[in-house]
């Protein structure tokens, strides 16, 4: 039986309209707004691969249709298929994971091969340590496990019996750091032990359910482990400030949910209730504050920022390190930039190294491969005038 | 055959018409100086300069974190204040966003009419210096290690012409 011609026409016209509508609407809107027609930008620059990629990206990012429809489609995809898109991976019991972190974990040998093509973290870390040593400053490296390395059982039920996983690439780097004489704190082992010790469900997990970062419990475990290592090595002694703590509950929508940029998902999600312990000064009761004259500098990424400069403030790793050490610290934080950007920032702020005996360098595990700007070798800033460099022998016990 | 030729000519004429209309746009090829009340009152330095290049990987949409990115400019004219040399390096906050959408809770006092950064564009900018005094956060600097001199902080950025 012959299909009516009208069906062919409707299907064809509908298909063509669907194909052309986004471009036509964008052109109409740009003309109405008196803006330059973005579609014609392709003729305004050299047709290089980079320019064409940038052109396509700009078309996509600034498309009115895309901005209006994308989040609705993503919401449908999330509700109907449990697919959270490029950046997030829904786990079990409402847990959300940052997809690049999961990819880092499962890439295994492929990731190691790829990493060898780019700058090697070991070279950057060893060079940094050597330069610090010339000034009599010790380096303690603190890689923070990805959430999925500590809670693989929340990612898939097939990992139900695992207390933690370490990717091949992370193990490889930790081994090589050890061989190179770089002092590291093994938070993978610390967190695995802490999980096994946790018998009371009220203690809460070491990482947040909706967020890629650690919980206040995770902060406490990390702070104790770092301070224990510093004291055991005799690099620094306890100070004299007996900081107090006070309860500081906060409500937080996780960063993994926020990065989806789908308002419908954020609106339906309940914020996570987090019981933070804010570190306060014993005399004034004021929240902990850094001291630029401290003998200890802490550098790192958003794992230092969370609870510290985010609400409730002074309740993150920096404040809790200060509490355990009974002395204030100096800190420098670069969100997502612990591999290279934070050391570039240190180069621009030489005063931060004044009076230092120890540098604690925190970075999240996935940055071994995905660190912003890779792992560049960055020199230390010139010694500020009037400062005498110490030899490594002056480090003391 | 004749009909097809007509359609092709119609498409060519239509494309040229759109190209002409697009070049009359506010932020495109129109003769603008980039001057506005924000430009002349914000920052301590005001220049018109050409964006020399956008290094590979310097500008892309970042999902979670906010960075400033350093871009290289060739300065044509200094309207206000003083600069060192003709080539300056300027930090723009979250340059993947149109300048009007760039200010946020953390960095409030920035803006301008520039939508997209493209190499070769002429920008009129109100600047502060040094960047360390204005912005405490991640800075993507593809020129790190080169002699950049003091790095400027872009407060207001408008598209302009030489």
Coordinates of C-alpha atoms in Angstrom, one line a residue:
Chain A
X1 CA 0.0 0.0 0.0
X2 CA 1.4 3.4 -1.0
X3 CA 2.0 5.8 1.9
X4 CA 0.3 9.2 1.4
X5 CA 2.6 11.8 0.1
X6 CA 1.6 14.2 2.9
X7 CA 3.4 12.0 5.4
X8 CA 6.6 12.2 3.5
X9 CA 6.3 16.0 3.3
X10 CA 5.5 16.4 7.0
X11 CA 8.4 14.1 8.1
X12 CA 10.9 15.8 5.7
X13 CA 9.8 19.3 6.7
X14 CA 9.8 18.5 10.3
X15 CA 13.3 17.0 10.1
X16 CA 14.7 20.0 8.3
X17 CA 13.0 22.4 10.7
X18 CA 14.4 20.5 13.7
X19 CA 17.9 20.6 12.1
X20 CA 17.8 24.3 11.3
X21 CA 15.6 25.7 14.1
X22 CA 18.5 26.2 16.6
X23 CA 20.6 28.1 14.2
X24 CA 17.6 30.1 12.9
X25 CA 16.4 31.1 16.4
X26 CA 20.0 32.1 17.4
X27 CA 20.4 34.2 14.3
X28 CA 17.0 35.9 14.9
X29 CA 17.8 36.6 18.6
X30 CA 21.3 38.0 17.8
X31 CA 19.8 40.3 15.0
X32 CA 17.1 41.5 17.4
X33 CA 19.7 42.3 20.1
X34 CA 21.9 44.0 17.5
X35 CA 24.7 41.6 18.3
X36 CA 27.3 40.2 15.8
X37 CA 26.1 36.9 14.2
X38 CA 28.2 34.3 15.9
X39 CA 27.6 31.7 13.2
X40 CA 29.7 33.9 10.9
X41 CA 32.7 34.0 13.2
X42 CA 34.1 31.1 11.3
X43 CA 34.9 33.5 8.5
X44 CA 36.7 36.0 10.8
X45 CA 39.6 33.8 11.8
X46 CA 42.1 31.5 10.3
X47 CA 40.6 28.0 9.7
X48 CA 43.0 26.3 12.1
X49 CA 41.9 23.2 14.1
X50 CA 42.1 25.2 17.3
X51 CA 40.0 28.0 15.9
X52 CA 37.3 25.6 14.5
X53 CA 37.1 23.8 17.9
X54 CA 36.8 27.1 19.7
X55 CA 34.1 28.2 17.2
X56 CA 32.1 25.1 17.8
X57 CA 32.4 25.4 21.5
X58 CA 31.3 29.1 21.5
X59 CA 28.3 28.2 19.3
X60 CA 27.3 25.5 21.8
X61 CA 27.9 27.6 24.9
X62 CA 26.1 30.7 23.7
X63 CA 23.2 29.0 22.0
X64 CA 19.9 30.3 23.3
X65 CA 18.1 27.0 22.5
X66 CA 20.8 25.0 24.3
X67 CA 20.7 27.2 27.4
X68 CA 16.9 26.9 27.6
X69 CA 16.6 23.2 26.8
X70 CA 19.7 21.5 28.0
X71 CA 19.0 21.5 31.8
X72 CA 15.5 20.2 31.1
X73 CA 16.8 17.3 29.0
X74 CA 19.5 16.6 31.6
X75 CA 16.8 16.5 34.3
X76 CA 14.7 14.0 32.3
X77 CA 17.8 11.9 31.6
X78 CA 18.7 11.9 35.3
X79 CA 15.1 11.0 36.5
X80 CA 14.4 8.4 33.8
X81 CA 17.8 6.9 33.2
X82 CA 19.7 7.7 36.4
X83 CA 22.3 9.3 34.1
X84 CA 23.8 12.5 35.5
X85 CA 25.8 13.5 32.4
X86 CA 29.5 14.1 31.8
X87 CA 30.6 15.2 35.2
X88 CA 28.7 13.1 37.8
X89 CA 28.0 9.5 38.4
X90 CA 25.1 8.5 40.7
X91 CA 26.1 5.7 43.1
X92 CA 24.2 3.7 45.7
X93 CA 22.1 5.1 48.6
X94 CA 22.0 8.6 47.1
X95 CA 25.8 8.9 46.9
X96 CA 27.1 11.0 44.0
X97 CA 30.6 10.7 42.5
X98 CA 32.7 13.0 40.4
X99 CA 33.1 11.2 37.1
X100 CA 36.7 12.2 36.3
X101 CA 37.7 10.7 39.6
X102 CA 36.0 7.4 38.8
X103 CA 37.6 7.4 35.4
X104 CA 41.0 8.0 37.1
X105 CA 40.4 5.0 39.3
X106 CA 39.3 2.6 36.6
X107 CA 41.8 3.7 33.9
X108 CA 44.5 1.7 35.6
X109 CA 47.5 0.9 33.4
X110 CA 46.2 3.1 30.6
X111 CA 46.3 6.1 32.9
X112 CA 49.9 5.4 33.9
X113 CA 51.0 5.1 30.2
X114 CA 49.3 8.4 29.5
X115 CA 50.8 10.1 32.5
X116 CA 54.3 9.2 31.3
X117 CA 53.7 11.3 28.2
X118 CA 53.0 14.5 30.2
X119 CA 55.0 16.1 33.0
X120 CA 55.8 13.7 35.8
X121 CA 54.5 14.6 39.2
X122 CA 57.6 13.1 40.8
X123 CA 59.9 15.4 39.0
X124 CA 58.0 18.5 40.1
X125 CA 57.7 17.3 43.7
X126 CA 61.3 16.2 44.0
X127 CA 62.5 19.5 42.6
X128 CA 60.3 21.4 45.0
X129 CA 61.6 19.4 47.9
X130 CA 65.2 20.0 46.8
X131 CA 64.7 23.7 46.6
X132 CA 63.0 23.9 50.0
X133 CA 65.8 21.8 51.5
X134 CA 68.3 24.4 50.3
X135 CA 66.5 26.9 52.5
X136 CA 66.3 24.5 55.4
X137 CA 62.6 23.7 54.9
X138 CA 61.2 20.2 55.1
X139 CA 58.4 19.0 52.8
X140 CA 55.6 16.7 53.7
X141 CA 53.4 15.5 50.8
X142 CA 49.8 14.6 51.5
X143 CA 47.8 13.0 48.6
X144 CA 44.1 12.9 49.5
X145 CA 42.3 9.9 48.2
X146 CA 39.4 10.4 45.8
X147 CA 36.0 9.7 47.4
X148 CA 35.6 6.6 45.2
X149 CA 38.9 5.2 46.4
X150 CA 37.6 5.2 50.0
X151 CA 34.0 4.3 49.4
X152 CA 34.0 2.0 46.3
X153 CA 31.1 0.1 47.8
X154 CA 28.9 3.2 47.4
X155 CA 29.8 3.2 43.7
X156 CA 28.8 -0.4 42.9
X157 CA 27.6 -3.3 45.0
X158 CA 30.3 -5.4 43.4
X159 CA 32.8 -3.6 45.6
X160 CA 30.8 -4.4 48.8
X161 CA 33.7 -6.2 50.5
X162 CA 36.3 -3.6 49.8
X163 CA 37.4 -1.1 52.4
X164 CA 39.3 1.0 49.9
X165 CA 41.0 0.9 46.5
X166 CA 44.2 2.5 45.3
X167 CA 44.6 3.1 41.6
X168 CA 47.7 1.7 39.9
X169 CA 48.8 5.2 39.0
X170 CA 48.5 6.4 42.6
X171 CA 50.4 3.4 43.9
X172 CA 53.1 3.9 41.3
X173 CA 53.6 7.6 42.3
X174 CA 53.6 6.9 46.1
X175 CA 56.2 4.1 45.5
X176 CA 58.4 6.4 43.4
X177 CA 58.1 9.3 45.9
X178 CA 59.2 6.9 48.7
X179 CA 62.2 5.8 46.6
X180 CA 63.1 9.4 46.0
X181 CA 63.1 10.1 49.7
X182 CA 59.9 12.3 49.7
X183 CA 58.0 12.0 52.9
X184 CA 54.3 11.3 52.3
X185 CA 51.3 10.6 54.5
X186 CA 49.3 7.5 53.4
X187 CA 45.7 8.7 53.9
X188 CA 44.5 5.7 52.0
X189 CA 45.6 3.4 54.9
X190 CA 44.5 5.9 57.5
X191 CA 41.0 6.2 56.0
X192 CA 40.7 2.4 55.5
X193 CA 41.5 1.9 59.2
X194 CA 39.2 4.7 60.3
X195 CA 36.3 3.1 58.3
X196 CA 36.9 -0.3 60.0
X197 CA 37.0 1.4 63.4
X198 CA 33.7 3.1 62.8
X199 CA 31.1 1.0 64.5
X200 CA 28.7 3.7 65.3
X201 CA 26.7 4.8 62.2
X202 CA 26.2 8.2 63.9
X203 CA 29.9 8.9 63.3
X204 CA 29.0 9.5 59.7
X205 CA 31.2 8.7 56.6
X206 CA 34.6 10.2 56.0
X207 CA 33.3 11.9 52.8
X208 CA 30.2 13.8 52.0
X209 CA 27.4 12.0 50.2
X210 CA 26.6 14.6 47.5
X211 CA 30.0 16.2 47.4
X212 CA 33.5 15.3 46.1
X213 CA 35.2 16.4 49.4
X214 CA 35.7 14.9 52.8
X215 CA 33.4 15.3 55.8
X216 CA 34.5 16.8 59.1
X217 CA 35.3 13.2 60.2
X218 CA 37.6 12.8 57.3
X219 CA 39.2 16.2 58.1
X220 CA 39.8 15.0 61.7
X221 CA 41.5 11.7 60.6
X222 CA 43.7 13.5 58.1
X223 CA 44.7 16.2 60.7
X224 CA 45.7 13.6 63.2
X225 CA 47.7 11.6 60.7
X226 CA 49.6 14.6 59.4
X227 CA 50.4 15.9 62.9
X228 CA 51.4 12.5 64.1
X229 CA 53.9 12.2 61.2
X230 CA 55.4 15.7 61.9
X231 CA 55.8 15.0 65.5
X232 CA 57.2 11.5 64.9
X233 CA 59.8 12.8 62.5
X234 CA 60.6 15.6 65.0
X235 CA 60.3 18.2 62.3
X236 CA 58.3 20.5 64.5
X237 CA 57.1 20.5 68.2
X238 CA 53.8 21.3 69.8
X239 CA 53.1 25.0 70.3
X240 CA 51.5 26.6 73.3
X241 CA 48.0 27.6 72.0
X242 CA 45.3 25.3 73.4
X243 CA 42.6 25.9 70.8
X244 CA 39.0 25.1 71.7
X245 CA 36.3 23.8 69.4
X246 CA 32.6 24.5 69.1
X247 CA 29.9 22.8 67.2
X248 CA 29.1 24.6 63.9
X249 CA 26.4 22.8 61.9
X250 CA 26.0 23.7 58.2
X251 CA 23.8 22.7 55.4
X252 CA 25.5 22.1 52.1
X253 CA 24.3 21.2 48.6
X254 CA 27.2 19.0 47.2
X255 CA 29.5 20.3 44.5
X256 CA 28.8 17.2 42.4
X257 CA 25.1 18.2 42.3
X258 CA 25.9 21.8 41.7
X259 CA 28.3 21.1 38.8
X260 CA 25.4 19.4 36.9
X261 CA 24.0 23.0 36.5
X262 CA 20.5 21.6 36.5
X263 CA 18.3 23.7 38.8
X264 CA 15.6 21.1 38.9
X265 CA 18.0 18.5 40.5
X266 CA 19.3 21.0 43.0
X267 CA 15.8 22.0 44.0
X268 CA 14.7 18.5 44.6
X269 CA 17.8 17.5 46.5
X270 CA 17.9 18.1 50.2
X271 CA 21.1 19.8 51.5
X272 CA 23.4 17.6 53.5
X273 CA 23.5 18.4 57.2
X274 CA 27.1 18.6 58.3
X275 CA 28.3 18.9 61.9
X276 CA 31.5 20.8 61.8
X277 CA 33.8 21.6 64.7
X278 CA 35.0 25.2 64.4
X279 CA 38.4 25.9 66.0
X280 CA 38.3 28.9 68.2
X281 CA 41.0 30.8 70.1
X282 CA 40.9 29.9 73.8
X283 CA 41.0 33.5 75.1
X284 CA 38.9 35.5 72.7
X285 CA 36.6 32.8 71.5
X286 CA 37.2 34.1 68.0
X287 CA 37.5 31.6 65.1
X288 CA 41.0 30.4 64.2
X289 CA 43.1 32.7 62.0
X290 CA 46.3 32.1 60.1
X291 CA 49.6 33.6 61.2
X292 CA 51.9 34.7 58.3
X293 CA 54.9 34.4 60.7
X294 CA 54.2 30.7 61.4
X295 CA 56.9 28.1 60.9
X296 CA 54.6 25.9 58.9
X297 CA 53.1 26.6 55.5
X298 CA 50.2 24.5 54.2
X299 CA 49.5 24.6 50.4
X300 CA 46.8 22.7 48.5
X301 CA 43.4 22.7 46.9
X302 CA 39.8 22.8 47.7
X303 CA 40.2 20.1 50.4
X304 CA 41.9 22.8 52.4
X305 CA 39.2 25.3 51.5
X306 CA 36.1 23.3 52.5
X307 CA 34.9 24.4 56.0
X308 CA 37.9 26.7 56.3
X309 CA 37.0 29.7 54.1
X310 CA 33.7 28.1 53.1
X311 CA 31.1 28.1 55.9
X312 CA 31.3 27.7 58.8
X313 CA 34.9 28.9 58.4
X314 CA 37.9 27.8 60.6
X315 CA 36.7 24.2 60.7
X316 CA 38.7 22.7 57.8
X317 CA 42.0 20.9 57.7
X318 CA 44.1 24.0 58.3
X319 CA 42.3 25.0 61.5
X320 CA 42.4 21.4 62.8
X321 CA 46.1 21.0 62.0
X322 CA 46.6 24.2 64.0
X323 CA 44.6 22.8 66.9
X324 CA 46.5 19.5 66.9
X325 CA 49.8 21.3 66.7
X326 CA 48.7 24.0 69.2
X327 CA 50.1 26.7 66.9
X328 CA 48.7 28.8 64.0
X329 CA 49.8 28.1 60.5
X330 CA 50.3 29.9 57.2
X331 CA 48.2 28.7 54.2
X332 CA 47.8 29.1 50.5
X333 CA 44.9 27.5 48.7
X334 CA 44.2 27.2 45.0
X335 CA 40.9 25.4 44.1
X336 CA 41.7 22.6 41.7
X337 CA 45.2 23.9 41.4
X338 CA 47.4 22.0 43.8
X339 CA 49.6 20.5 41.1
X340 CA 51.1 23.7 39.6
X341 CA 49.0 26.8 40.2
X342 CA 49.5 26.9 43.9
X343 CA 53.2 26.9 43.5
X344 CA 53.0 29.6 40.9
X345 CA 51.0 31.6 43.5
X346 CA 53.7 30.9 46.1
X347 CA 56.3 32.3 43.6
X348 CA 54.3 35.5 43.4
X349 CA 54.0 35.7 47.2
X350 CA 57.6 35.2 48.5
X351 CA 56.7 36.5 52.0
X352 CA 54.7 33.3 52.6
X353 CA 58.0 31.4 53.0
X354 CA 59.4 33.8 55.6
X355 CA 60.3 31.9 58.8
X356 CA 59.2 28.5 57.5
X357 CA 60.6 25.2 58.6
X358 CA 58.0 22.9 57.2
X359 CA 55.8 22.9 54.1
X360 CA 52.8 20.6 53.9
X361 CA 51.6 20.0 50.4
X362 CA 48.1 18.6 50.0
X363 CA 46.6 17.5 46.6
X364 CA 43.7 15.3 45.6
X365 CA 44.6 12.0 44.1
X366 CA 42.9 12.6 40.7
X367 CA 45.2 15.6 40.2
X368 CA 48.0 13.2 39.6
X369 CA 46.6 12.9 36.1
X370 CA 44.1 15.8 35.8
X371 CA 45.9 18.6 37.8
X372 CA 45.3 22.0 36.3
X373 CA 48.3 23.0 34.1
X374 CA 49.9 19.6 34.8
X375 CA 52.9 19.2 37.0
X376 CA 55.3 21.9 36.0
X377 CA 58.6 22.5 37.7
X378 CA 58.2 25.9 39.4
X379 CA 61.1 27.5 41.1
X380 CA 60.8 28.9 44.6
X381 CA 60.5 32.7 44.8
X382 CA 63.7 34.6 45.4
X383 CA 64.5 35.0 49.0
X384 CA 63.1 38.4 50.2
X385 CA 65.8 40.9 50.9
X386 CA 67.0 40.9 54.5
X387 CA 66.3 37.2 54.9
X388 CA 69.2 34.9 55.4
X389 CA 68.9 31.4 53.9
X390 CA 69.4 28.5 56.2
X391 CA 71.4 25.5 55.2
X392 CA 69.6 22.1 55.4
X393 CA 71.8 21.3 58.4
X394 CA 69.9 23.9 60.4
X395 CA 66.7 22.1 60.2
X396 CA 67.1 20.6 63.6
X397 CA 65.5 17.4 64.9
Chain B
X1 CA 18.7 23.6 -14.0
X2 CA 17.8 27.3 -14.3
X3 CA 15.8 27.0 -11.1
X4 CA 18.7 25.5 -9.1
X5 CA 21.0 28.3 -10.2
X6 CA 18.5 30.8 -9.0
X7 CA 18.3 29.2 -5.6
X8 CA 22.1 29.2 -5.3
X9 CA 22.3 32.9 -6.2
X10 CA 19.5 33.7 -3.7
X11 CA 21.5 31.9 -1.0
X12 CA 24.7 33.8 -1.8
X13 CA 22.8 37.1 -1.7
X14 CA 21.1 36.2 1.6
X15 CA 24.5 35.2 3.1
X16 CA 26.0 38.5 2.1
X17 CA 23.1 40.4 3.5
X18 CA 23.4 38.6 6.8
X19 CA 27.1 39.3 6.8
X20 CA 26.6 43.0 6.3
X21 CA 23.9 43.1 9.0
X22 CA 26.0 41.3 11.4
X23 CA 28.9 43.8 11.0
X24 CA 26.6 46.5 12.0
X25 CA 26.1 44.9 15.4
X26 CA 26.8 46.7 18.7
X27 CA 29.7 44.6 19.7
X28 CA 31.1 43.7 16.3
X29 CA 32.5 45.9 13.6
X30 CA 30.8 49.2 14.6
X31 CA 33.0 52.2 15.2
X32 CA 33.1 52.3 19.0
X33 CA 35.7 53.6 21.3
X34 CA 34.8 51.4 24.2
X35 CA 34.3 54.3 26.5
X36 CA 31.6 54.3 29.1
X37 CA 31.1 55.7 32.6
X38 CA 32.4 52.5 34.2
X39 CA 35.5 52.6 32.0
X40 CA 36.5 56.0 32.9
X41 CA 35.9 55.7 36.7
X42 CA 37.0 52.2 37.6
X43 CA 40.6 51.1 38.2
X44 CA 43.6 53.3 38.1
X45 CA 44.7 52.7 34.5
X46 CA 42.8 52.8 31.2
X47 CA 44.2 51.6 27.9
X48 CA 43.2 50.5 24.5
X49 CA 45.1 47.4 23.4
X50 CA 45.1 44.5 21.0
X51 CA 44.7 41.0 22.4
X52 CA 47.8 39.4 20.8
X53 CA 46.9 35.8 21.2
X54 CA 45.0 33.3 23.3
X55 CA 47.4 30.5 24.3
X56 CA 46.1 27.0 23.8
X57 CA 44.1 25.8 26.7
X58 CA 44.0 29.2 28.4
X59 CA 40.3 29.7 28.0
X60 CA 37.7 27.0 28.5
X61 CA 34.5 26.5 30.5
X62 CA 35.4 25.4 34.0
X63 CA 32.8 23.5 35.9
X64 CA 33.6 24.0 39.5
X65 CA 36.4 26.5 40.1
X66 CA 36.9 30.1 39.3
X67 CA 40.3 31.2 37.8
X68 CA 41.8 34.3 36.4
X69 CA 43.6 33.8 33.1
X70 CA 46.6 36.0 32.0
X71 CA 46.4 37.3 28.4
X72 CA 48.9 39.3 26.4
X73 CA 48.1 42.7 25.0
X74 CA 49.8 45.2 22.7
X75 CA 48.9 48.7 24.0
X76 CA 47.9 51.4 21.5
X77 CA 46.9 54.1 23.7
X78 CA 47.0 54.9 27.5
X79 CA 44.0 57.0 28.4
X80 CA 44.6 57.2 32.1
X81 CA 47.5 56.2 34.5
X82 CA 50.8 54.7 33.5
X83 CA 52.0 51.4 32.2
X84 CA 55.5 49.8 31.8
X85 CA 56.2 49.2 28.1
X86 CA 53.9 48.6 25.1
X87 CA 53.2 44.9 25.9
X88 CA 51.3 44.2 29.1
X89 CA 49.9 41.0 30.6
X90 CA 46.3 41.2 32.0
X91 CA 44.4 38.9 34.2
X92 CA 40.7 38.3 33.3
X93 CA 38.4 36.6 35.7
X94 CA 36.6 33.5 34.3
X95 CA 37.2 34.7 30.7
X96 CA 35.0 31.9 29.2
X97 CA 32.1 34.1 30.4
X98 CA 30.8 37.3 28.8
X99 CA 32.2 40.1 30.9
X100 CA 28.7 41.2 31.9
X101 CA 28.1 37.7 33.4
X102 CA 31.6 37.4 35.0
X103 CA 31.0 39.1 38.4
X104 CA 30.0 36.8 41.2
X105 CA 29.9 36.6 45.0
X106 CA 33.7 36.4 45.1
X107 CA 34.7 39.0 42.5
X108 CA 32.1 41.8 42.2
X109 CA 33.6 44.9 40.7
X110 CA 34.3 43.6 37.1
X111 CA 32.3 43.8 33.9
X112 CA 32.2 45.2 30.4
X113 CA 30.4 44.5 27.1
X114 CA 32.9 42.0 25.7
X115 CA 31.2 38.7 25.0
X116 CA 33.9 36.4 23.8
X117 CA 37.7 36.8 23.8
X118 CA 39.3 36.4 20.4
X119 CA 42.9 36.9 19.3
X120 CA 43.3 40.2 17.4
X121 CA 40.4 42.0 19.1
X122 CA 40.9 45.5 20.3
X123 CA 39.8 46.0 24.0
X124 CA 39.5 49.1 26.0
X125 CA 40.2 48.2 29.6
X126 CA 40.1 49.7 33.0
X127 CA 42.9 48.1 35.0
X128 CA 44.5 47.8 38.4
X129 CA 48.0 46.7 39.2
X130 CA 49.4 44.4 40.6
X131 CA 46.9 41.5 40.3
X132 CA 48.0 40.1 43.7
X133 CA 46.4 43.1 45.4
X134 CA 43.1 42.6 43.6
X135 CA 42.6 38.8 43.3
X136 CA 43.3 36.0 45.7
X137 CA 42.7 32.8 43.8
X138 CA 43.9 30.5 41.1
X139 CA 45.6 32.2 38.2
X140 CA 46.2 30.4 34.9
X141 CA 49.4 32.0 33.5
X142 CA 50.7 30.4 30.4
X143 CA 53.4 33.0 30.4
X144 CA 54.8 32.0 33.8
X145 CA 58.6 32.1 33.7
X146 CA 58.7 34.8 31.0
X147 CA 59.5 38.4 31.8
X148 CA 55.9 39.7 32.0
X149 CA 56.6 42.6 34.4
X150 CA 53.7 43.5 36.7
X151 CA 50.5 41.7 35.9
X152 CA 47.4 43.9 35.5
X153 CA 43.9 43.0 36.7
X154 CA 41.1 43.8 34.3
X155 CA 38.3 45.6 36.0
X156 CA 36.3 46.6 33.0
X157 CA 36.6 45.3 29.4
X158 CA 34.8 46.7 26.4
X159 CA 35.2 45.8 22.8
X160 CA 36.7 48.7 20.9
X161 CA 38.5 49.7 17.7
X162 CA 42.0 51.0 17.2

